[in-house]
Amino acid sequence: MYDLFEPQLLGGTVSLKNRIVMPAMTRTRTSEGDLPTDGDLPNEMIATYYGQRASAGLIITEATDVDQSSHGYARTPGIHSEAQMQGWRLVTDEVHRHGGTIFMQLWHVGRMAHSSILPSGQAPVGVTGQRAEGSSVFAHGPDGRLGYMPTATPRPLSTDEVSAMVGTFAKAAANARKVGFDGVEIHAANGYLFEQFMNSVLNTRTDRYGGSSIEDRTRFLMEVVDSVVAEFGPGRVGVRLSPFGKYGSMPVDPVTEETFLYVAEQLGRRGVAYIHLLYELMPDGNMETAEFKPRYLDHALLAKARAVFPGAFIWCGGFNDSERAQASLDTGLVDLIAFGRPYIANPDLVERLKHGWPLAVADRSTYYTRDGEVGYTDFPACSNDIAASSAA
């Protein structure tokens, strides 16, 4: 039986202090680079933010662009320019100084983008030319101001472009390794590019990356996983999945279960350290308004995945106390628990959970404040006085 606060060896190579994970959370606090090719940059404030939370067993960074075409939301960082790499070095140094372990989440949003924040106003790219009707992204409006804009109609990626994208992810992983990350997580959830390829209803391609075959629809993900594992080594790569999710205007896929189990088995063969499972996001929300629906994968399906995937499972979604987290570990179906929103206002979340100290609650209006430390790095640790009064 696992204990939430006990150490774990992840992937046979990465030592974690506990089984508590800080998952990827976009917070839009980047700085602007001096050059257009610099992209949005991590900075000292972002380094402070992650360093404050280094008591987590594992930190996974906010979603990070692998190149300029993957930039779907304004004020999100990248890992494709030298300036961005310098900014991320501040982050890894600070987390490691506090004894933490940190993976970078790599993403490409695909069709979930708006032309106003893409190079030269180009169209987003996608598995097909079908737009994410009803979804919006944080981008520039007609007046130049930032706000939530409907997604633009994508341009389908050619076969050669998909193949080239594999190299783009490999380069991003190499950059992450160079600046000190302990590993990377590939974001294949939430209606972004990989999930667009895996969905049997949306992916109507006729090349080797699409069609009726699960192997073809998942080929892009597997080629990227192979390339990234080659850069970082087995045991230092995770993959995030959201089976049955509808976020990003994803159509209901009748073969979701079969696809999920196939992907789990294939990832296990490739030495992937963990699968990070997210339960469903409300389909009609944007980054700022999305809410969680209490829908988990049933235990029977998780048991099937457990049987074919030898790595760890991280469970994410709605956890805000140690009792529920421990109960989930007690099922034996998952290995680590990710606490999302509680980490915003509780940089010392591990200690609060361990001692039963009260959790602070963040003002939701500051989740995506564009500038400054308010609601970001200004949350105090739980003092001994507060802990003593709580115990009394």
XYZ file of C-alpha atoms in Angstrom:
392
model
C 0.000 0.000 0.000
C 1.331 3.425 -0.939
C 1.562 6.413 1.377
C 1.043 9.915 -0.037
C 4.102 11.264 1.743
C 6.553 8.453 1.047
C 9.340 8.725 -1.552
C 9.070 7.087 -4.959
C 11.568 6.157 -7.648
C 9.947 7.326 -10.877
C 10.804 5.430 -14.021
C 13.600 3.658 -12.200
C 15.764 6.789 -12.421
C 14.136 9.878 -10.825
C 13.886 10.027 -7.023
C 10.785 11.838 -5.740
C 10.446 13.046 -2.137
C 6.747 12.159 -1.996
C 3.846 11.141 -4.224
C 2.431 14.653 -4.557
C 2.604 16.295 -7.985
C 2.185 19.925 -8.959
C 0.688 19.617 -12.461
C 0.983 21.990 -15.381
C -0.996 25.213 -14.855
C -0.820 28.093 -17.314
C -0.507 31.393 -15.397
C 0.337 33.974 -18.155
C 3.214 35.683 -16.325
C 5.868 35.642 -19.051
C 7.944 38.607 -20.225
C 8.269 39.821 -23.804
C 11.495 39.103 -25.628
C 13.563 41.755 -27.393
C 13.223 40.006 -30.766
C 10.076 38.617 -32.454
C 11.749 35.207 -32.561
C 12.390 35.277 -28.797
C 8.772 34.507 -27.992
C 7.365 34.844 -24.481
C 10.062 34.388 -21.856
C 10.244 32.795 -18.404
C 11.627 35.290 -15.891
C 12.842 35.661 -12.305
C 9.285 35.896 -10.960
C 8.399 32.588 -12.614
C 11.550 31.074 -11.116
C 10.470 32.279 -7.675
C 6.997 30.795 -8.170
C 8.278 27.307 -8.962
C 11.007 27.471 -6.324
C 8.413 28.239 -3.652
C 6.646 24.964 -4.520
C 9.732 22.738 -4.659
C 8.558 20.548 -1.765
C 6.290 18.735 -4.251
C 7.555 15.314 -5.206
C 7.354 16.395 -8.838
C 6.687 19.772 -10.458
C 5.457 19.837 -14.049
C 5.773 23.252 -15.674
C 3.065 25.164 -17.434
C 2.522 24.078 -21.048
C 5.492 25.199 -23.142
C 5.583 25.884 -26.884
C 7.908 23.688 -28.947
C 8.044 26.274 -31.752
C 6.311 29.450 -32.892
C 3.485 27.565 -34.626
C 2.463 25.935 -31.344
C 1.753 29.275 -29.652
C -1.989 29.032 -29.058
C -2.368 31.334 -26.059
C -0.752 34.711 -25.413
C 1.748 34.974 -22.552
C 2.667 31.297 -22.552
C 6.386 30.415 -22.671
C 8.390 28.516 -25.241
C 11.582 26.450 -25.329
C 12.663 27.148 -28.920
C 14.819 30.290 -28.577
C 18.051 31.034 -26.731
C 16.346 33.758 -24.683
C 13.672 31.294 -23.562
C 16.314 28.746 -22.617
C 18.103 31.346 -20.496
C 14.832 32.114 -18.735
C 14.133 28.449 -18.024
C 17.629 28.015 -16.595
C 16.603 30.484 -13.871
C 13.669 28.192 -13.074
C 15.530 24.878 -12.924
C 18.347 26.400 -10.864
C 15.863 27.780 -8.320
C 13.878 24.545 -8.032
C 17.021 22.463 -7.652
C 18.404 24.916 -5.081
C 15.349 24.054 -2.970
C 15.785 20.333 -3.522
C 12.942 19.919 -6.012
C 12.407 17.847 -9.152
C 10.943 19.477 -12.256
C 9.745 18.233 -15.648
C 8.818 20.504 -18.553
C 5.462 20.003 -20.262
C 5.846 20.221 -24.052
C 2.820 21.072 -26.163
C 1.563 22.004 -29.558
C -1.982 23.358 -29.572
C -2.743 22.521 -33.209
C -6.064 24.047 -34.222
C -6.602 25.602 -30.767
C -5.036 28.897 -31.797
C -5.716 32.325 -33.279
C -3.818 33.938 -36.148
C -3.176 37.152 -34.196
C -0.467 35.516 -32.069
C 1.069 33.312 -34.761
C 4.019 34.426 -36.946
C 2.927 36.749 -39.772
C -0.709 36.159 -38.859
C -0.617 32.670 -40.351
C -3.384 30.150 -39.867
C -3.104 27.551 -37.114
C -2.196 24.031 -38.190
C -4.292 20.963 -37.490
C -4.893 17.341 -38.257
C -7.505 18.533 -40.782
C -9.040 21.858 -41.807
C -11.920 21.548 -39.321
C -12.164 24.465 -36.883
C -12.737 23.987 -33.149
C -16.243 25.439 -33.252
C -17.311 26.942 -29.943
C -13.816 27.104 -28.443
C -11.799 30.230 -27.722
C -8.204 31.117 -26.927
C -6.437 34.056 -25.250
C -5.264 36.211 -28.145
C -5.437 39.684 -29.736
C -8.792 41.085 -30.806
C -9.411 43.431 -33.749
C -8.475 46.393 -31.517
C -5.176 44.768 -30.574
C -6.239 44.092 -27.004
C -5.818 40.685 -25.428
C -8.970 38.732 -24.734
C -10.713 35.484 -25.573
C -11.061 35.053 -29.323
C -12.762 32.256 -31.305
C -10.265 29.789 -32.701
C -9.236 30.333 -36.311
C -9.768 27.848 -39.137
C -6.667 25.639 -39.316
C -4.556 24.601 -42.249
C -4.084 20.826 -42.441
C -0.531 19.663 -41.852
C 1.006 17.822 -44.779
C 2.490 14.372 -44.231
C 6.004 15.807 -44.471
C 5.140 18.549 -41.983
C 3.904 16.005 -39.439
C 7.139 14.059 -39.824
C 9.149 17.270 -39.418
C 7.179 18.095 -36.256
C 8.684 14.984 -34.670
C 12.077 16.629 -34.994
C 10.679 19.845 -33.537
C 9.637 18.029 -30.362
C 13.009 16.274 -30.184
C 14.786 19.637 -30.409
C 12.543 21.102 -27.691
C 13.328 18.137 -25.439
C 17.040 18.585 -26.097
C 16.736 22.265 -25.157
C 14.917 21.329 -21.941
C 17.677 18.876 -21.040
C 20.366 21.492 -21.715
C 18.823 23.948 -19.251
C 18.569 21.439 -16.423
C 15.118 19.864 -16.511
C 14.906 16.422 -14.919
C 12.531 15.186 -17.619
C 9.660 16.206 -19.875
C 5.936 15.538 -20.156
C 4.304 15.378 -23.591
C 0.875 17.053 -23.532
C -1.396 14.684 -25.479
C -4.642 15.753 -23.794
C -7.292 18.493 -23.710
C -8.035 18.706 -27.414
C -4.568 19.833 -28.464
C -2.603 18.537 -31.437
C -1.883 14.948 -30.367
C -5.462 14.345 -29.271
C -6.666 15.839 -32.553
C -4.704 13.111 -34.317
C -5.871 10.329 -32.011
C -9.589 11.110 -32.270
C -11.215 8.743 -34.799
C -14.001 11.195 -35.667
C -11.826 14.276 -36.173
C -8.897 12.552 -37.898
C -10.149 11.841 -41.403
C -6.694 11.874 -43.000
C -5.799 9.293 -45.639
C -2.028 9.236 -45.110
C -0.021 7.184 -42.606
C -1.038 9.524 -39.776
C -4.791 8.971 -39.996
C -7.756 6.916 -41.026
C -9.507 3.975 -39.418
C -6.381 2.381 -37.934
C -5.548 3.130 -34.286
C -1.907 2.517 -35.144
C -1.986 5.226 -37.816
C -3.891 7.768 -35.693
C -1.428 7.346 -32.825
C 1.668 7.173 -35.039
C 2.487 10.876 -34.601
C 2.442 10.571 -30.804
C 4.545 7.417 -30.827
C 7.132 8.896 -33.176
C 7.425 11.934 -30.911
C 7.706 9.742 -27.814
C 10.476 7.732 -29.468
C 12.379 10.883 -30.397
C 12.004 12.474 -26.964
C 12.980 9.291 -25.102
C 16.063 9.162 -27.326
C 16.961 12.685 -26.140
C 16.225 12.255 -22.404
C 16.520 8.512 -21.919
C 13.947 5.998 -20.613
C 12.317 6.867 -17.308
C 12.436 10.640 -17.822
C 9.476 11.113 -20.163
C 5.787 11.239 -19.210
C 2.640 11.595 -21.306
C -0.559 13.387 -20.332
C -3.869 11.949 -21.578
C -7.531 12.877 -21.070
C -9.674 9.976 -22.345
C -13.341 10.874 -22.900
C -12.554 14.598 -22.583
C -14.429 17.113 -24.735
C -12.360 20.234 -24.074
C -11.258 21.969 -27.262
C -14.493 21.003 -29.048
C -13.380 17.390 -29.319
C -16.079 15.147 -30.828
C -17.197 12.042 -28.927
C -14.960 9.190 -30.055
C -16.630 5.743 -30.108
C -13.276 3.963 -29.809
C -11.829 5.979 -26.930
C -11.342 2.953 -24.676
C -9.601 0.905 -27.348
C -7.363 3.849 -28.230
C -6.471 4.525 -24.607
C -5.480 0.922 -23.907
C -3.473 0.711 -27.138
C -1.642 3.950 -26.286
C -0.937 2.753 -22.726
C 0.560 -0.489 -23.992
C 2.687 1.247 -26.610
C 3.973 3.827 -24.138
C 4.956 1.041 -21.782
C 7.031 -0.584 -24.511
C 8.863 2.693 -25.042
C 10.087 3.176 -21.494
C 7.721 6.028 -20.633
C 7.945 6.807 -16.907
C 4.317 7.737 -16.311
C 0.899 8.416 -17.777
C -0.744 11.528 -16.343
C -4.531 11.149 -16.417
C -6.803 14.169 -16.307
C -10.535 13.864 -15.864
C -12.950 15.777 -18.002
C -13.020 19.550 -18.403
C -16.270 21.345 -19.122
C -16.510 21.474 -22.939
C -17.928 25.016 -23.067
C -15.193 26.729 -21.052
C -12.050 28.570 -22.053
C -8.766 28.581 -20.155
C -10.160 31.069 -17.640
C -13.690 29.718 -17.123
C -13.284 25.959 -17.569
C -14.567 23.871 -14.691
C -13.958 20.251 -13.788
C -16.638 17.626 -14.152
C -16.438 14.813 -11.593
C -15.965 12.078 -14.181
C -13.153 9.614 -13.630
C -12.095 6.620 -15.635
C -13.818 3.670 -14.046
C -11.680 1.294 -12.044
C -12.174 -1.587 -14.459
C -10.669 0.434 -17.306
C -7.820 1.660 -15.121
C -7.090 -1.928 -14.099
C -6.842 -2.891 -17.781
C -4.432 -0.001 -18.386
C -2.447 -0.992 -15.313
C -2.043 -4.475 -16.742
C -0.429 -3.231 -19.968
C 1.554 -0.219 -18.725
C 4.411 -0.934 -16.277
C 5.113 2.706 -15.433
C 3.410 4.980 -12.929
C -0.025 6.577 -13.193
C -0.634 10.142 -12.008
C -4.244 11.038 -11.254
C -5.219 14.709 -11.604
C -8.462 16.552 -11.032
C -10.331 17.969 -8.056
C -7.999 16.813 -5.274
C -7.880 19.242 -2.357
C -7.226 17.143 0.762
C -4.963 14.310 1.820
C -7.801 11.936 2.717
C -9.232 11.741 -0.778
C -5.761 11.560 -2.293
C -4.771 8.708 0.020
C -8.015 6.865 -0.733
C -7.177 7.025 -4.436
C -3.702 5.633 -3.792
C -5.256 2.884 -1.686
C -7.060 1.547 -4.762
C -3.665 0.435 -6.067
C -4.578 1.784 -9.487
C -2.556 5.013 -9.365
C 0.850 5.930 -7.959
C 0.904 9.722 -7.609
C -1.714 12.408 -7.017
C -1.659 15.815 -8.720
C -3.080 18.808 -6.853
C -3.799 21.669 -9.261
C -5.562 24.751 -7.945
C -4.579 24.158 -4.286
C -0.975 24.802 -5.362
C -1.831 28.330 -6.482
C -2.379 29.710 -2.974
C -0.407 27.103 -1.001
C 3.269 27.010 -1.964
C 3.883 24.757 1.070
C 1.017 22.420 0.169
C 2.893 19.249 1.152
C 3.395 20.441 4.712
C -0.194 21.667 5.007
C -1.556 18.335 3.840
C 0.808 16.352 6.044
C -0.090 18.241 9.206
C -3.742 18.935 8.476
C -3.153 22.674 8.379
C -5.783 24.863 6.670
C -5.492 25.573 2.960
C -5.565 29.114 1.627
C -7.892 29.869 -1.290
C -6.756 32.041 -4.190
C -8.831 34.806 -5.697
C -9.852 33.369 -9.060
C -9.522 36.777 -10.713
C -5.747 36.553 -10.196
C -5.290 33.129 -11.809
C -4.352 34.744 -15.106
C -3.383 38.250 -14.004
C -1.113 39.456 -16.761
C 1.486 41.297 -14.702
C 2.912 41.328 -11.213
C 3.221 38.962 -8.298
C -0.276 39.465 -6.857
C -1.970 36.090 -6.735
C 1.231 34.458 -7.953
C 4.227 34.635 -5.612
C 2.729 36.607 -2.699
C 1.184 33.678 -0.784
C 2.882 33.034 2.582
C 3.759 29.644 3.964
C 1.622 28.442 6.834
C 3.301 29.839 9.969
C 3.832 27.893 13.160
C 1.344 30.167 14.877
C -1.381 29.325 12.372
C -0.536 25.644 12.614
C -0.631 25.760 16.415
C -3.995 27.545 16.501
C -5.398 25.052 13.985
C -4.218 22.141 16.119
C -5.753 23.748 19.207
